[in-house]
CSV table of C-alpha atoms in Angstrom, one decimal:
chain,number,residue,atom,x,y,z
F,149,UNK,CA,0.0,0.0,0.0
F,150,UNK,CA,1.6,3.8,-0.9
F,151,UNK,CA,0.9,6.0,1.8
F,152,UNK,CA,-0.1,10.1,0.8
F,153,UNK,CA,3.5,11.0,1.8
F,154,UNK,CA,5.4,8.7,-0.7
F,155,UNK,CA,5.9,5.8,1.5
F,156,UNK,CA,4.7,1.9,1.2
F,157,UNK,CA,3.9,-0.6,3.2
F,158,UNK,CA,4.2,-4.3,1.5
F,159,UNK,CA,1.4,-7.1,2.6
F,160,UNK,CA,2.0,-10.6,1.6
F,161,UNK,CA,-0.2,-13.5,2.5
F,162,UNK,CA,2.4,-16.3,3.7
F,163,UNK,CA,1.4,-20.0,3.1
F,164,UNK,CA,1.4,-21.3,6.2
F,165,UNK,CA,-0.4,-23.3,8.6
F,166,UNK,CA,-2.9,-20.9,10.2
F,167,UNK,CA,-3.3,-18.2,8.1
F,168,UNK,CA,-0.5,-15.3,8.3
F,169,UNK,CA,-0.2,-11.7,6.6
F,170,UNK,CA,2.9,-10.1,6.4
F,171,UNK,CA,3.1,-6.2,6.5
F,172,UNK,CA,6.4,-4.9,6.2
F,173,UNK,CA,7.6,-1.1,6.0
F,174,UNK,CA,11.0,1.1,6.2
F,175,UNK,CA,11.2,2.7,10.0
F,176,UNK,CA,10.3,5.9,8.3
F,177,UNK,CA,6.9,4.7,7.6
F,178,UNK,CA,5.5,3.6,10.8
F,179,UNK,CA,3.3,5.8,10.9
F,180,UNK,CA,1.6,4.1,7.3
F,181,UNK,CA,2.4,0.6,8.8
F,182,UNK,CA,0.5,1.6,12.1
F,183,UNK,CA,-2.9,2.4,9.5
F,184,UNK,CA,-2.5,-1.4,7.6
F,185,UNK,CA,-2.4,-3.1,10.4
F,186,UNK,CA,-5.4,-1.1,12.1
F,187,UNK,CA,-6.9,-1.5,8.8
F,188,UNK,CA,-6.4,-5.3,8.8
F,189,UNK,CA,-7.5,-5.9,12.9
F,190,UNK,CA,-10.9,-4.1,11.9
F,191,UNK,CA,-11.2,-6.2,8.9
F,192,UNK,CA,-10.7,-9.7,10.6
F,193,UNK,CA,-13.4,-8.2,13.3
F,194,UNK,CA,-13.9,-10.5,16.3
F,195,UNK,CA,-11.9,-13.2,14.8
F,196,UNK,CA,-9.2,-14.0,17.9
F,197,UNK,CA,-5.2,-12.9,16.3
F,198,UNK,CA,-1.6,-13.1,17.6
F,199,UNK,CA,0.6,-10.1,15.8
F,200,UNK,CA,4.3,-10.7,16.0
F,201,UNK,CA,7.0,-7.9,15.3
F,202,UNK,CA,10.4,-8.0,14.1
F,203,UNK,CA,13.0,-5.8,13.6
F,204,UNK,CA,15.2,-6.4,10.3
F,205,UNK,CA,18.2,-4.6,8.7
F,206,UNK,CA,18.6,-5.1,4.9
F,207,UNK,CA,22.2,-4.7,3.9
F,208,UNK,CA,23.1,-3.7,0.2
F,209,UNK,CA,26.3,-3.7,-1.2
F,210,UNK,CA,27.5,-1.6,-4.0
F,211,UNK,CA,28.5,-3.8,-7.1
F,212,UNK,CA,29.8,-3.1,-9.9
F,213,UNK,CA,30.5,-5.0,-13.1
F,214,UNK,CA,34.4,-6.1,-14.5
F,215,UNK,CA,34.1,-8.3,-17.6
F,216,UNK,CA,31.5,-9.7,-16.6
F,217,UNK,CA,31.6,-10.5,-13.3
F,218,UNK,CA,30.0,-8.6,-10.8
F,219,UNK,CA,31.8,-7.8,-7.8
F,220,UNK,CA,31.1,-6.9,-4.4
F,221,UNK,CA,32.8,-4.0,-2.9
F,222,UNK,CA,32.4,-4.8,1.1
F,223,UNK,CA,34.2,-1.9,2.5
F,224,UNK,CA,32.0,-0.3,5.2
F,225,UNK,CA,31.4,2.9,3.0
F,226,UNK,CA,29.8,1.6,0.5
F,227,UNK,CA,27.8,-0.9,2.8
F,228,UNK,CA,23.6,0.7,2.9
F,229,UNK,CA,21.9,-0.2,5.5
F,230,UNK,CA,17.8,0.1,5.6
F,231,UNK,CA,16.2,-0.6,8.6
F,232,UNK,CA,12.5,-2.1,8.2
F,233,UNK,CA,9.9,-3.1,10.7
F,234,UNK,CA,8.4,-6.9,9.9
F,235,UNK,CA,4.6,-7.7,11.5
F,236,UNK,CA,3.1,-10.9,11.1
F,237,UNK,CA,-0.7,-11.3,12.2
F,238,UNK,CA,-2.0,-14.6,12.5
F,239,UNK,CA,-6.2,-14.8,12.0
F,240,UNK,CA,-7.4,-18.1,14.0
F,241,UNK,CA,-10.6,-19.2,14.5
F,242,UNK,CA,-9.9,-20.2,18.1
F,243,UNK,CA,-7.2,-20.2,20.8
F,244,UNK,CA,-6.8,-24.6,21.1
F,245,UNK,CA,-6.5,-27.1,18.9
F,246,UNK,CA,-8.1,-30.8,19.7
F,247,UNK,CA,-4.6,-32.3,18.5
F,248,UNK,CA,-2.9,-30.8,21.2
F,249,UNK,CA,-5.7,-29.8,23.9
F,250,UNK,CA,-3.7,-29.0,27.0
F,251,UNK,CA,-1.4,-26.4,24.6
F,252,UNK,CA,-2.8,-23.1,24.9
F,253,UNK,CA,-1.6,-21.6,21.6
F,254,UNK,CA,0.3,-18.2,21.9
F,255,UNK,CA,2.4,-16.3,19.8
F,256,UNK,CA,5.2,-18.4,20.2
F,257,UNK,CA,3.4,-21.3,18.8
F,258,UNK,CA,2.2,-19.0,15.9
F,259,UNK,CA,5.8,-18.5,15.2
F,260,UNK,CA,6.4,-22.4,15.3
F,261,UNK,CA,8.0,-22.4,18.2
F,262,UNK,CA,6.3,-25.1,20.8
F,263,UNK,CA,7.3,-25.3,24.4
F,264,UNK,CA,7.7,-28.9,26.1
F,265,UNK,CA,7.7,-29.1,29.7
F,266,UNK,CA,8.6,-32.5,30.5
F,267,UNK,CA,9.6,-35.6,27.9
F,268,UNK,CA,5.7,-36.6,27.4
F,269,UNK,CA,4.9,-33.1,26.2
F,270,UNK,CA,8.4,-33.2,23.8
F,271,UNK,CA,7.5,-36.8,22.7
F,272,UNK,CA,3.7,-35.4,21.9
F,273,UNK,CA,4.5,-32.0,19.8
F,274,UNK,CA,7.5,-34.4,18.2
F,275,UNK,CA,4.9,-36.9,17.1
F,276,UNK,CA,3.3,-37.7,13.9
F,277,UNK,CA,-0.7,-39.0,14.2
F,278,UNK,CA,-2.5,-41.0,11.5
F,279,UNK,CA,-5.3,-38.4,11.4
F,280,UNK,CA,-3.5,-35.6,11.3
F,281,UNK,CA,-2.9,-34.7,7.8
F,282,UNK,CA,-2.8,-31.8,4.8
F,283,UNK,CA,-3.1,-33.3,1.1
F,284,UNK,CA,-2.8,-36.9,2.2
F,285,UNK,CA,-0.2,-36.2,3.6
F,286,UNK,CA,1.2,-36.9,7.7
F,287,UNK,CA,2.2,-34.0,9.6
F,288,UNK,CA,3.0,-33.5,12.9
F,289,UNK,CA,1.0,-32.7,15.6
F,290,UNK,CA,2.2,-29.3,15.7
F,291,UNK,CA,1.5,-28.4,12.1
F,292,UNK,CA,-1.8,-30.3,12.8
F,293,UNK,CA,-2.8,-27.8,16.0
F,294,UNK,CA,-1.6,-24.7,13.8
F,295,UNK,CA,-4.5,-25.8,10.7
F,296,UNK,CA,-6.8,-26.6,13.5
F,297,UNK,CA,-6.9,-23.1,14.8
F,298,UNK,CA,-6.4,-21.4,11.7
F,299,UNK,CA,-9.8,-19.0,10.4
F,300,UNK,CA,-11.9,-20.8,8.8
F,301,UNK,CA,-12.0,-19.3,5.2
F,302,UNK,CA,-8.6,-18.0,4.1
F,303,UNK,CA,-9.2,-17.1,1.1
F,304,UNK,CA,-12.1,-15.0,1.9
F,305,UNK,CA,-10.2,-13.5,4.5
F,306,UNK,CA,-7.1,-12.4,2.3
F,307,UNK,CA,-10.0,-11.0,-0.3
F,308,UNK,CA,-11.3,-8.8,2.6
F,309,UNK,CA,-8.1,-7.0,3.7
F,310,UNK,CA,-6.8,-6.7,0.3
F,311,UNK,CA,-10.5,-4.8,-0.9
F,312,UNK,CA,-9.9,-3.0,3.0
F,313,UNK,CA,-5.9,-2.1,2.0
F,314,UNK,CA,-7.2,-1.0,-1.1
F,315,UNK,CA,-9.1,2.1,0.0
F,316,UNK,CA,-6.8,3.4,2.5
């Protein structure tokens, strides 16, 4: 999305278990990043979410071209540096999944990171089940609790914020 004042804010939508969107914008448009993702959270409504951000520096190198071959010039001066803010919002359509019942699922586990208290609960989440599966195919349990609390219609969904990004 371009923002009045020249800047833009770039939303994907990630395939991924439970339905992601990634928004991500220079630090000198926060202020534009701020308005997607408000625009976003009031189009998913009372759907529950988990929104993750991330920091990220983007190095370019200047390069130029001998015969050829292009080659890097690494010396610090010619090294750019952009910094950019990354926010992932994750649209579920509830908070626990039946493959992993006692898990209450949190942004960590939106991220794919699953925390095992004892060797039952690392044995469970490492597991593969029979039922659980995407395209015929086995996946573990914690792929499995991820689709289970993913929103319901995805593709609806990613319609809706892209028609709601578009007016902004």
């Amino acid at each position: 999305e371009n923002g009045a004042n020249g800047g833009t804010v770039e939303v994907s939508w990630l395939k991924y278990p439970v339905f992601c969107v990634l928004l991500s914008a220079s630090v000198h448009h926060l202020d534009l990043l701020g308005k997607a993702l408000a625009t976003c959270l009031d189009t998913i409504g009372k759907n529950p979410y988990n929104i993750a951000f991330l920091n990220r520096i983007q190095k370019s190198e200047k390069e130029e071209e001998e015969g050829g071959n292009v080659v890097v010039d690494l010396e610090e001066k010619d090294v750019i540096q952009e910094q950019f803010v990354d926010v992932y919002l994750f649209v579920r359509s509830k908070e626990r999944s039946s493959a992993l019942p006692t898990l209450k699922l949190g942004i960590s586990e939106m991220l794919g990171v699953f925390h095992a208290q004892n060797d039952q609960e690392l044995n469970e989440l490492a597991s593969y089940s029979s039922s659980a599966q995407k395209d015929d195919t086995a996946v573990s349990l914690m792929e499995q609790a991820l689709l289970d609390v993913s929103v319901d219609d995805e593709e609806n969904t990613w319609q809706l914020i892209k028609d709601s990004l578009s007016t902004m």
